[in-house]
PDB file of C-alpha atoms in Angstrom:
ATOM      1  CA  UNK A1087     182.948 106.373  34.435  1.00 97.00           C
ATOM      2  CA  UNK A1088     182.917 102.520  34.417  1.00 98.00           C
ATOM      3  CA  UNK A1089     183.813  99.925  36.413  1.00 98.00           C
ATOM      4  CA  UNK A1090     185.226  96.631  34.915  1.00 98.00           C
ATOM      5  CA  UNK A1091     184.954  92.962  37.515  1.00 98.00           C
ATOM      6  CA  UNK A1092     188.492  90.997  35.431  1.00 98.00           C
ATOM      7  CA  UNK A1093     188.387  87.442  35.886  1.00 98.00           C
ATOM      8  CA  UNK A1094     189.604  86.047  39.579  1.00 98.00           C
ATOM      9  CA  UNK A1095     190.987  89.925  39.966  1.00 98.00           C
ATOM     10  CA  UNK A1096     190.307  93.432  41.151  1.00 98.00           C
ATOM     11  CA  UNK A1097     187.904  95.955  39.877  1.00 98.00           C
ATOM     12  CA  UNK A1098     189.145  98.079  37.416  1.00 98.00           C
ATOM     13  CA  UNK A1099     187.417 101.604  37.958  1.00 98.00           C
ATOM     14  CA  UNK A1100     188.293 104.361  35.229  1.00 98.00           C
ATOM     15  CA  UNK A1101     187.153 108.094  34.503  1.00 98.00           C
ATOM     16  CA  UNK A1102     187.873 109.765  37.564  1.00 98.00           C
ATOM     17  CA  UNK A1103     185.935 108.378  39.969  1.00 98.00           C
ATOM     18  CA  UNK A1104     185.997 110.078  43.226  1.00 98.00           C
ATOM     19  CA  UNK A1105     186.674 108.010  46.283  1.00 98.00           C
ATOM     20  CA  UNK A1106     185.676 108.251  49.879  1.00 98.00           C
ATOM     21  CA  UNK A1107     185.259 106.575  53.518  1.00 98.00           C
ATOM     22  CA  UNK A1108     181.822 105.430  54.096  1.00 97.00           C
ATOM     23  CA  UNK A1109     181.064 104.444  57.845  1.00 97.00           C
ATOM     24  CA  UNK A1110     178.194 103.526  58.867  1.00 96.00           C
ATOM     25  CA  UNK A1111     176.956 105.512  62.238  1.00 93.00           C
ATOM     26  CA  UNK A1112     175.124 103.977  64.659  1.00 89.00           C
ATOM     27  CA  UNK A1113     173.024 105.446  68.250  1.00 89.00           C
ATOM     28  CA  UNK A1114     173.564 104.261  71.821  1.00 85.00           C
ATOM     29  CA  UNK A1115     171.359 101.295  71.226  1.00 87.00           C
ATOM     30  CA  UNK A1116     173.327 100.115  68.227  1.00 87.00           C
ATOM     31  CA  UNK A1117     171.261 100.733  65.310  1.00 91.00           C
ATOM     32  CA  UNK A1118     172.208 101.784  62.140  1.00 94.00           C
ATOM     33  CA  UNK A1119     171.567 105.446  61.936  1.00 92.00           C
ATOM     34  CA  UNK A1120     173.252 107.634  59.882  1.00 94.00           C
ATOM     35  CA  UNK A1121     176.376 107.716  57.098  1.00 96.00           C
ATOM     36  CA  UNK A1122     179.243 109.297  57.845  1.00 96.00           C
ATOM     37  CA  UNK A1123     181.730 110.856  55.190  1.00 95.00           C
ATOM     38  CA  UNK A1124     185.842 109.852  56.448  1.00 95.00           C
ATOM     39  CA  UNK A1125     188.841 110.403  54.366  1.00 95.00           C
ATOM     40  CA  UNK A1126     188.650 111.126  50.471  1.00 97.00           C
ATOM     41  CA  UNK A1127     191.037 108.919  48.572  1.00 97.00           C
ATOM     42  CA  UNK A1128     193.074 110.925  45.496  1.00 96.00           C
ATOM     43  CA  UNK A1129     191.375 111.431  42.486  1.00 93.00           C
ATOM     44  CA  UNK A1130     192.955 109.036  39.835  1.00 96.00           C
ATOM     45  CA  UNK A1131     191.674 108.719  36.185  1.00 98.00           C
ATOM     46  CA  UNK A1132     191.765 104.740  37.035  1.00 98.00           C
ATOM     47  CA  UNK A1133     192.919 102.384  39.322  1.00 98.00           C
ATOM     48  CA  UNK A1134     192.178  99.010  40.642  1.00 98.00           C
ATOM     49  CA  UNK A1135     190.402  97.976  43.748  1.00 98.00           C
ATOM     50  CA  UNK A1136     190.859  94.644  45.909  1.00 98.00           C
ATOM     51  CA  UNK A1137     187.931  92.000  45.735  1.00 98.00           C
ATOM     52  CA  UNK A1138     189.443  88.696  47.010  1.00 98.00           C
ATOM     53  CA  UNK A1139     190.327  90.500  50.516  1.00 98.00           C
ATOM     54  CA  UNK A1140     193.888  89.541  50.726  1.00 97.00           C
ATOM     55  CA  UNK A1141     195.194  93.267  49.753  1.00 98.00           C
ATOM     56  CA  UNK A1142     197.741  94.587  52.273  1.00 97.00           C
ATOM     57  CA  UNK A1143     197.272  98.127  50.889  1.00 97.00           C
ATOM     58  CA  UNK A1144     193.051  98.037  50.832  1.00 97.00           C
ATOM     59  CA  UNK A1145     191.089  99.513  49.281  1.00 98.00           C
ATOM     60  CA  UNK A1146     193.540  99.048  46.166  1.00 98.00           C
ATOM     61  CA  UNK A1147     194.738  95.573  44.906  1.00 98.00           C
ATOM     62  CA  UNK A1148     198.254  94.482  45.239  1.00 98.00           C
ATOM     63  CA  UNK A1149     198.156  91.271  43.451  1.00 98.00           C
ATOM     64  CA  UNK A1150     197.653  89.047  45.938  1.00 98.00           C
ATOM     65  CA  UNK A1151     194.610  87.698  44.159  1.00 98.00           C
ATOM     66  CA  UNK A1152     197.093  85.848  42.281  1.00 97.00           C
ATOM     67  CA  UNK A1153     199.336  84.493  45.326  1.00 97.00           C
ATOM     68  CA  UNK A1154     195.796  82.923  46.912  1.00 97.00           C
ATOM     69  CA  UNK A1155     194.264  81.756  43.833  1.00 98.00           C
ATOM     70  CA  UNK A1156     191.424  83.755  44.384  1.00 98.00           C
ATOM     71  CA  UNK A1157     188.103  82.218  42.964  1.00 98.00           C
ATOM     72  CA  UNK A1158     185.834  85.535  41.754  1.00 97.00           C
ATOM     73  CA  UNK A1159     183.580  83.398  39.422  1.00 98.00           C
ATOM     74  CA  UNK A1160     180.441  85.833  39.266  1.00 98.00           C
ATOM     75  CA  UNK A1161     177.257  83.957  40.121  1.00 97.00           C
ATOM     76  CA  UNK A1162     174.674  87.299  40.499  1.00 97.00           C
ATOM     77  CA  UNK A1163     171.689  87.084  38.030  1.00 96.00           C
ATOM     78  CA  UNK A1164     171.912  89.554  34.840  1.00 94.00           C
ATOM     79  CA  UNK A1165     168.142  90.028  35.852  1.00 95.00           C
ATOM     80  CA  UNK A1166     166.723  93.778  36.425  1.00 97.00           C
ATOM     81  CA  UNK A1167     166.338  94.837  40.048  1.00 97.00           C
ATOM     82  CA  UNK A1168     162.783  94.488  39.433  1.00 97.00           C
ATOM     83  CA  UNK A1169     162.881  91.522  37.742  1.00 96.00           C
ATOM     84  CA  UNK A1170     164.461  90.209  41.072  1.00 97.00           C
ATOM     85  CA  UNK A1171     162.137  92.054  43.434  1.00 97.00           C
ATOM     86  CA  UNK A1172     159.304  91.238  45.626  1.00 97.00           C
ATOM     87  CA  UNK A1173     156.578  94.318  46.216  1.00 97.00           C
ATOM     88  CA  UNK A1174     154.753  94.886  49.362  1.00 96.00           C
ATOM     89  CA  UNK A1175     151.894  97.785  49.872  1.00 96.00           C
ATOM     90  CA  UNK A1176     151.150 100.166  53.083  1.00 96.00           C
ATOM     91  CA  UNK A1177     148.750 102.944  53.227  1.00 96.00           C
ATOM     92  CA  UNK A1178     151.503 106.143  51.901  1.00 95.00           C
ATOM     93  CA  UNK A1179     153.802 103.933  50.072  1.00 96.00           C
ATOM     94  CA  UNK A1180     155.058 100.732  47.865  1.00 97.00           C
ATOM     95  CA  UNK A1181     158.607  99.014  48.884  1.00 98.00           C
ATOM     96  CA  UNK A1182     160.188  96.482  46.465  1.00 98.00           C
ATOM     97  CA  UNK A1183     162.912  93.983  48.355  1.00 98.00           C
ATOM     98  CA  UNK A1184     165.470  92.256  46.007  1.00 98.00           C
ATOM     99  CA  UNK A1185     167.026  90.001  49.074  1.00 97.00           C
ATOM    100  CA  UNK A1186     170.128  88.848  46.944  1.00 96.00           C
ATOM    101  CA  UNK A1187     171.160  92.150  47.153  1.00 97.00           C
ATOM    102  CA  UNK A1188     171.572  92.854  50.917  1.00 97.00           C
ATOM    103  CA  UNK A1189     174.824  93.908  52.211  1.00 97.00           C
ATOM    104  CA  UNK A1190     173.713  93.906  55.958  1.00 97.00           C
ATOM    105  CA  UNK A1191     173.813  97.669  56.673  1.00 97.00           C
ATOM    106  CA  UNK A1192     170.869  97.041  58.774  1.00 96.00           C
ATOM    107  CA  UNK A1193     169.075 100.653  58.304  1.00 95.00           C
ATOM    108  CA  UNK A1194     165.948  99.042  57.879  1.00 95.00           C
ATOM    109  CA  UNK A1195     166.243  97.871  61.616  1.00 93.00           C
ATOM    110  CA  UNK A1196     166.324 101.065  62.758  1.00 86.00           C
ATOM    111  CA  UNK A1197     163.303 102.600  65.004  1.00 83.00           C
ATOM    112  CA  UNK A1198     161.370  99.056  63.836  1.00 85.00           C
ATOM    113  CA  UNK A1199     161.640  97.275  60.806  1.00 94.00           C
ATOM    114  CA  UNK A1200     160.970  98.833  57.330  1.00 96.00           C
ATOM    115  CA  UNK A1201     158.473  96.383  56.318  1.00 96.00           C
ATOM    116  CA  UNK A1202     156.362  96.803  59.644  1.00 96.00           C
ATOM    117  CA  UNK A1203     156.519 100.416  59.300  1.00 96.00           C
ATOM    118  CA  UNK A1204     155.095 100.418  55.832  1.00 96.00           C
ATOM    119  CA  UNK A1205     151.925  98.990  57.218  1.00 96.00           C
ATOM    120  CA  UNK A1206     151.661 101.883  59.902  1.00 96.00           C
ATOM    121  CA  UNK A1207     149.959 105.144  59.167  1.00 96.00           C
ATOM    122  CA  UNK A1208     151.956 107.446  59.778  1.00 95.00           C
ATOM    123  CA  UNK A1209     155.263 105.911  59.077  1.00 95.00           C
ATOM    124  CA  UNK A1210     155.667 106.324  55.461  1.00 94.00           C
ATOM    125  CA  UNK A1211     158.452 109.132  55.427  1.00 94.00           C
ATOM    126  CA  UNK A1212     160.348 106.857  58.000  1.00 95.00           C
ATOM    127  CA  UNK A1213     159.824 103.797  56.168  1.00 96.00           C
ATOM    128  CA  UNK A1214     161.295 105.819  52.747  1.00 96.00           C
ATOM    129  CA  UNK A1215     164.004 106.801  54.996  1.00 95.00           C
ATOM    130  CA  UNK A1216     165.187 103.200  55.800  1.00 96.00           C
ATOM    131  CA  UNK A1217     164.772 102.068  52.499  1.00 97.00           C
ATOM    132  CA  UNK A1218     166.716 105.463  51.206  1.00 97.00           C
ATOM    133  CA  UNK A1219     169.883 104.393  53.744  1.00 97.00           C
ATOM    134  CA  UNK A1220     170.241 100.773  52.043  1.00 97.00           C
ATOM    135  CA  UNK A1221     173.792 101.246  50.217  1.00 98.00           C
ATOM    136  CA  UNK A1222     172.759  97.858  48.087  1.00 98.00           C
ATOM    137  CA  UNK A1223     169.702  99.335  46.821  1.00 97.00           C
ATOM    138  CA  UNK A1224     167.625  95.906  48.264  1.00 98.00           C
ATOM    139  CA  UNK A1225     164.702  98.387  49.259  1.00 98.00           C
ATOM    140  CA  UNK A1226     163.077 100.778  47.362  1.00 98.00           C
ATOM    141  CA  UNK A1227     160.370 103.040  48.227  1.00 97.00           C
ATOM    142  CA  UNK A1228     157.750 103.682  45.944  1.00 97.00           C
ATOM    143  CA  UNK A1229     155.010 106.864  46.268  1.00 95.00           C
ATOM    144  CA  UNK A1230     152.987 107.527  43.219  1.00 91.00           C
ATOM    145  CA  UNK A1231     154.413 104.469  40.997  1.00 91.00           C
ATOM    146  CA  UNK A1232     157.923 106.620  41.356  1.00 96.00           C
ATOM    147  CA  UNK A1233     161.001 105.447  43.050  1.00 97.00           C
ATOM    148  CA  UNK A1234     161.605 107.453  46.243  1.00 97.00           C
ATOM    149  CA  UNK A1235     166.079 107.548  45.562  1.00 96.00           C
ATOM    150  CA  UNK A1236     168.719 109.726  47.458  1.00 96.00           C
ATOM    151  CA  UNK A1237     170.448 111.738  45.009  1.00 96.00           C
ATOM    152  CA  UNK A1238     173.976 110.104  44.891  1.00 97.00           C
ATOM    153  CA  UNK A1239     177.020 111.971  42.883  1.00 96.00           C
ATOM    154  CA  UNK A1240     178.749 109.127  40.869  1.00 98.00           C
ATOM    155  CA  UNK A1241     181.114 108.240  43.266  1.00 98.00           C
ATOM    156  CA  UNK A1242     182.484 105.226  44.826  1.00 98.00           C
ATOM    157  CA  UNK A1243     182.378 105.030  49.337  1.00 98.00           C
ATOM    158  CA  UNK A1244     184.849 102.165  50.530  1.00 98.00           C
ATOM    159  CA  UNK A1245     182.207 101.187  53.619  1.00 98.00           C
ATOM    160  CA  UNK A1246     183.346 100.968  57.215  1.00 97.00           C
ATOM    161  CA  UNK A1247     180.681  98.944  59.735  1.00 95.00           C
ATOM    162  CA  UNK A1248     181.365 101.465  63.048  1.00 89.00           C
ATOM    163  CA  UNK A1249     178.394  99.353  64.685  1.00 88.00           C
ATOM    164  CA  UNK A1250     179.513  95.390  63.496  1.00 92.00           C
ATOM    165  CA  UNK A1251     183.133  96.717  63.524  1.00 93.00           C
ATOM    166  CA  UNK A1252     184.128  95.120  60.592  1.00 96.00           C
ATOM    167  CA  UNK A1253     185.119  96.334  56.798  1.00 97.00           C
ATOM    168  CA  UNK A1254     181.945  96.665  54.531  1.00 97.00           C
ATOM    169  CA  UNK A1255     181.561  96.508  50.456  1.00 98.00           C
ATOM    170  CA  UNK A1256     182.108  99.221  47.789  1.00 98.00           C
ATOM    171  CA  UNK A1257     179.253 100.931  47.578  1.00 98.00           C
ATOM    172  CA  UNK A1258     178.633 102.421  43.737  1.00 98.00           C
ATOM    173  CA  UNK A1259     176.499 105.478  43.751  1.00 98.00           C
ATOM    174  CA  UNK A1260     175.084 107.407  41.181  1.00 98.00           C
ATOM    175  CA  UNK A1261     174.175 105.081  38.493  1.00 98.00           C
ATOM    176  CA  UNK A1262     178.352 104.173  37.487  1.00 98.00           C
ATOM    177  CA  UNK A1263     178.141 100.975  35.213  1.00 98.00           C
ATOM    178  CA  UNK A1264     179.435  98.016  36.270  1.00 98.00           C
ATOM    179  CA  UNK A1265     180.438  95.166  33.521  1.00 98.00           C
ATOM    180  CA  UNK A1266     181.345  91.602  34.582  1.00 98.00           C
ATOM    181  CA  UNK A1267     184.307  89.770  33.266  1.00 97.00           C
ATOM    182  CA  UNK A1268     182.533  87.961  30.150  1.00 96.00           C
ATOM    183  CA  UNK A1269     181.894  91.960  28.967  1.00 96.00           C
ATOM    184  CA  UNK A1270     178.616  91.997  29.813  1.00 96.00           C
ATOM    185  CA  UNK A1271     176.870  94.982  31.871  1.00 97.00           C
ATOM    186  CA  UNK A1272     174.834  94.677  34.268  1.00 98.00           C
ATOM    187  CA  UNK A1273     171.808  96.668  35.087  1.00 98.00           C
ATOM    188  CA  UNK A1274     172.625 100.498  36.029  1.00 98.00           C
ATOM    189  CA  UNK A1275     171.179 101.248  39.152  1.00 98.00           C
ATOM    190  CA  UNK A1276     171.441 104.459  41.622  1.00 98.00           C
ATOM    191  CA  UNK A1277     172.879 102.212  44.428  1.00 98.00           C
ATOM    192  CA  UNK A1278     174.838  99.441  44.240  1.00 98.00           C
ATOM    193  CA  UNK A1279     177.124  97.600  46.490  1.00 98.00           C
ATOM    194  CA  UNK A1280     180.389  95.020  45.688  1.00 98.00           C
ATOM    195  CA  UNK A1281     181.921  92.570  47.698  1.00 98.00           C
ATOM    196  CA  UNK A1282     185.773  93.231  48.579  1.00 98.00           C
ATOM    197  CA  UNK A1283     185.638  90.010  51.863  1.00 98.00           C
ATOM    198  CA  UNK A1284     186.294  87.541  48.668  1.00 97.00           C
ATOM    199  CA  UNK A1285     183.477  85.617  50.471  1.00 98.00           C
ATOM    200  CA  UNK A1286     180.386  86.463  48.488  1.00 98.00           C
ATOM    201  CA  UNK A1287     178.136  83.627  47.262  1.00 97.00           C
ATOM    202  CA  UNK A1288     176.386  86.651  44.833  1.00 97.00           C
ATOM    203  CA  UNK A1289     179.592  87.808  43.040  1.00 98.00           C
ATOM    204  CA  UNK A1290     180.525  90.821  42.250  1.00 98.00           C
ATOM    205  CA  UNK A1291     177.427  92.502  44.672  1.00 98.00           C
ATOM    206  CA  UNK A1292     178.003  91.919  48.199  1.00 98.00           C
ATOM    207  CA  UNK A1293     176.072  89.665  50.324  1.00 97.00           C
ATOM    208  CA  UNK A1294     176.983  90.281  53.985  1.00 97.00           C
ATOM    209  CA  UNK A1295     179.449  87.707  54.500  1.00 97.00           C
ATOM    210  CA  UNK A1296     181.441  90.346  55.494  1.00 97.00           C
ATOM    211  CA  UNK A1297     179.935  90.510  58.582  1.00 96.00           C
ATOM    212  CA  UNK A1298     179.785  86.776  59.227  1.00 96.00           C
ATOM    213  CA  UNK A1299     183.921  86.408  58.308  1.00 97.00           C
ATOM    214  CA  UNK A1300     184.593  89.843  60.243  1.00 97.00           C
ATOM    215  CA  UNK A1301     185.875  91.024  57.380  1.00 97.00           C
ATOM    216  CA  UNK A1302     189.001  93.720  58.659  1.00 93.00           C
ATOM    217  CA  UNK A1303     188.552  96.443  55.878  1.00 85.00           C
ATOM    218  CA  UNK A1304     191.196  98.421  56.740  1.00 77.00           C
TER     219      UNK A1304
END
């Protein structure tokens, strides 16, 4: 399984990489809650997916990259996730935050902010919760030196915002390498998410401009 960023174009996933609906879920206060599972896309052994935004059949491209000029220049550092990240310290657990990574799926909002609940007694297993939702992989939680991950089959969810109402990234899960467009691969990670607005200034990983555009993912 690989997926392959081609210069100004789609992604080019191959190996059978199962595809589904990813929505986020949100309560009555609208807070990012919960992921929801919608429609699985056919099983192909490869096909290409849309990253300017332009696609009239999205998720997949349909060449209109080409029609808009699209600019997909990648400007994300080749740095580890760790290399990139920031560590803070509560009484049960360790978070690292890797801002450049966000994709503004707002989980770590929910039932107070991640960062204050690390400092809480108490609020560890909520805390790893929060940081466990982030599709990006920005937050990590950390008990005993070891990374606190969700156990994600290599798949790829095409994210719906239910709570912004907008179209979200492709989220990567399950450690599926991704190589940029000069051939070079970037660091394989559990959780990963990449921009399909067109409007990232962190190319290929989203940044949450889909959210500011209101992005229409379908």
């Amino acid at each position: 399984m690989r997926i392959e960023v081609t210069p100004d174009g789609p992604y080019v996933v191959t190996g059978s990489v199962p595809m589904a609906r990813q929505v986020i879920g949100g309560d009555a206060m609208g807070q990012s809650t919960k992921w929801i599972q919608g429609e699985e896309y056919p099983v192909a052994e490869s096909y290409e997916l849309c990253r300017c935004g332009r696609s009239q059949n999205k998720p997949y491209c349909d060449g209109s990259h080409e029609r808009v000029r699209f600019d997909g220049t990648e400007t994300a550092s080749q740095r580890s996730y760790l290399g990139q990240a920031e560590e803070q310290t509560g009484p049960e657990l360790a978070l690292t935050d890797a801002p450049a990574f966000c994709a503004f799926a707002r989980f770590c909002d929910a039932d107070g902010q991640v960062w204050k609940l690390l400092k809480i007694p108490g609020q560890g297993e909520t805390a790893a919760r929060q940081a466990a939702h982030c599709p990006s992989g920005r937050l990590t939680a950390w008990a005993s030196r070891a990374p606190i991950e969700p156990e994600l089959p290599p798949s790829i969810g095409i994210v719906e915002d239910e709570v912004a109402g907008v179209g979200g990234p492709i989220w990567v899960r399950g450690g599926i390498p991704v190589t940029s467009a000069d051939g070079q691969d970037y660091e394989v990670r559990n959780r990963v998410t990449l921009c399909r607005c067109g409007s990232s200034r962190n190319k290929p990983f989203c940044d949450g401009s889909h959210v500011t555009i209101r992005f229409a993912g379908a």
